[in-house]
């Protein structure tokens, strides 16, 4: 069966938890990540990539303590699979999740 949207806006930003915790799916590709950020009205959604551990799975927003700017990131690699929102050193990382029905 074809996927169906549960809500009018197909993406959500999480302040806590991981996408799977809320019955959502992580966004794992760059093009969808940028499209989601635009739908969510992220200013200047320029995608950056990270292979660092301890990041949310897939597409996420970073709000740094010392900056008013929110940046868009895509985690690469299996070590972040299942990871959700995090706060470290005052920096806040919030996953962007898809509401695509599973």
mmCIF file of C-alpha atoms in Angstrom:
data_model
loop_
_atom_site.group_PDB
_atom_site.id
_atom_site.type_symbol
_atom_site.label_atom_id
_atom_site.label_comp_id
_atom_site.label_asym_id
_atom_site.label_seq_id
_atom_site.Cartn_x
_atom_site.Cartn_y
_atom_site.Cartn_z
ATOM 1 C CA UNK A 1 0.000 0.000 0.000
ATOM 2 C CA UNK A 2 1.129 3.541 -0.664
ATOM 3 C CA UNK A 3 2.204 5.603 2.366
ATOM 4 C CA UNK A 4 -0.307 8.131 3.660
ATOM 5 C CA UNK A 5 0.232 11.315 5.688
ATOM 6 C CA UNK A 6 -1.344 11.353 9.138
ATOM 7 C CA UNK A 7 -1.237 15.144 9.468
ATOM 8 C CA UNK A 8 -1.199 18.106 7.047
ATOM 9 C CA UNK A 9 2.446 18.968 7.878
ATOM 10 C CA UNK A 10 4.502 15.839 7.166
ATOM 11 C CA UNK A 11 7.471 16.747 9.402
ATOM 12 C CA UNK A 12 7.992 17.523 13.084
ATOM 13 C CA UNK A 13 10.922 18.783 15.151
ATOM 14 C CA UNK A 14 11.337 16.983 18.473
ATOM 15 C CA UNK A 15 12.502 18.718 21.638
ATOM 16 C CA UNK A 16 12.937 15.367 23.378
ATOM 17 C CA UNK A 17 13.172 11.720 22.461
ATOM 18 C CA UNK A 18 13.823 9.994 19.169
ATOM 19 C CA UNK A 19 11.572 9.773 16.123
ATOM 20 C CA UNK A 20 10.746 6.133 16.820
ATOM 21 C CA UNK A 21 9.653 7.026 20.382
ATOM 22 C CA UNK A 22 6.790 9.036 18.885
ATOM 23 C CA UNK A 23 5.849 6.615 16.100
ATOM 24 C CA UNK A 24 7.701 8.736 13.540
ATOM 25 C CA UNK A 25 10.524 8.005 11.117
ATOM 26 C CA UNK A 26 13.928 9.699 10.981
ATOM 27 C CA UNK A 27 14.746 11.640 7.809
ATOM 28 C CA UNK A 28 17.836 9.934 6.400
ATOM 29 C CA UNK A 29 18.547 11.640 3.077
ATOM 30 C CA UNK A 30 19.830 15.119 2.347
ATOM 31 C CA UNK A 31 17.194 16.248 -0.150
ATOM 32 C CA UNK A 32 14.323 15.348 2.179
ATOM 33 C CA UNK A 33 16.156 16.968 5.097
ATOM 34 C CA UNK A 34 16.397 20.297 3.252
ATOM 35 C CA UNK A 35 12.781 20.056 2.055
ATOM 36 C CA UNK A 36 11.613 19.349 5.612
ATOM 37 C CA UNK A 37 13.582 22.313 6.966
ATOM 38 C CA UNK A 38 11.987 24.595 4.387
ATOM 39 C CA UNK A 39 8.496 23.333 5.291
ATOM 40 C CA UNK A 40 9.313 24.013 8.948
ATOM 41 C CA UNK A 41 10.416 27.576 8.089
ATOM 42 C CA UNK A 42 14.081 27.106 9.012
ATOM 43 C CA UNK A 43 15.978 30.208 7.908
ATOM 44 C CA UNK A 44 18.801 29.426 5.458
ATOM 45 C CA UNK A 45 18.511 25.610 5.445
ATOM 46 C CA UNK A 46 22.060 24.847 4.282
ATOM 47 C CA UNK A 47 22.744 21.180 5.003
ATOM 48 C CA UNK A 48 25.925 20.132 6.788
ATOM 49 C CA UNK A 49 27.020 16.554 7.421
ATOM 50 C CA UNK A 50 28.506 14.937 10.516
ATOM 51 C CA UNK A 51 29.981 11.516 11.204
ATOM 52 C CA UNK A 52 30.413 12.284 14.921
ATOM 53 C CA UNK A 53 28.872 9.935 17.475
ATOM 54 C CA UNK A 54 26.300 11.165 19.977
ATOM 55 C CA UNK A 55 24.148 12.997 17.437
ATOM 56 C CA UNK A 56 20.443 12.489 16.693
ATOM 57 C CA UNK A 57 19.750 9.940 13.976
ATOM 58 C CA UNK A 58 19.470 11.496 10.511
ATOM 59 C CA UNK A 59 18.289 15.043 9.908
ATOM 60 C CA UNK A 60 18.416 17.426 12.869
ATOM 61 C CA UNK A 61 18.639 21.062 13.887
ATOM 62 C CA UNK A 62 21.469 22.451 16.007
ATOM 63 C CA UNK A 63 20.927 25.504 18.195
ATOM 64 C CA UNK A 64 24.246 26.549 19.713
ATOM 65 C CA UNK A 65 24.339 28.293 23.076
ATOM 66 C CA UNK A 66 26.562 31.107 21.770
ATOM 67 C CA UNK A 67 24.631 31.736 18.542
ATOM 68 C CA UNK A 68 21.115 32.758 17.601
ATOM 69 C CA UNK A 69 21.447 30.807 14.354
ATOM 70 C CA UNK A 70 19.926 27.373 13.870
ATOM 71 C CA UNK A 71 21.873 25.075 11.553
ATOM 72 C CA UNK A 72 20.742 21.981 9.652
ATOM 73 C CA UNK A 73 22.663 18.710 9.953
ATOM 74 C CA UNK A 74 22.495 15.133 8.693
ATOM 75 C CA UNK A 75 24.147 12.426 10.803
ATOM 76 C CA UNK A 76 25.939 9.765 8.809
ATOM 77 C CA UNK A 77 26.710 6.264 10.017
ATOM 78 C CA UNK A 78 25.014 3.577 12.051
ATOM 79 C CA UNK A 79 26.443 4.677 15.414
ATOM 80 C CA UNK A 80 23.669 7.273 15.800
ATOM 81 C CA UNK A 81 20.799 4.941 14.865
ATOM 82 C CA UNK A 82 17.968 5.387 17.350
ATOM 83 C CA UNK A 83 19.459 8.512 18.944
ATOM 84 C CA UNK A 84 17.110 11.381 19.708
ATOM 85 C CA UNK A 85 17.205 14.967 20.905
ATOM 86 C CA UNK A 86 20.195 15.955 23.011
ATOM 87 C CA UNK A 87 21.637 18.859 24.925
ATOM 88 C CA UNK A 88 25.383 19.051 25.564
ATOM 89 C CA UNK A 89 27.522 22.043 26.537
ATOM 90 C CA UNK A 90 24.442 24.223 26.122
ATOM 91 C CA UNK A 91 23.977 23.154 22.496
ATOM 92 C CA UNK A 92 20.590 21.690 21.611
ATOM 93 C CA UNK A 93 20.123 19.111 18.837
ATOM 94 C CA UNK A 94 16.558 18.355 17.732
ATOM 95 C CA UNK A 95 15.686 15.608 15.231
ATOM 96 C CA UNK A 96 13.403 16.326 12.295
ATOM 97 C CA UNK A 97 11.032 13.386 11.871
ATOM 98 C CA UNK A 98 8.693 12.298 9.121
ATOM 99 C CA UNK A 99 5.072 11.559 9.917
ATOM 100 C CA UNK A 100 4.949 9.046 7.082
ATOM 101 C CA UNK A 101 2.826 6.133 8.285
ATOM 102 C CA UNK A 102 4.781 2.913 8.681
#
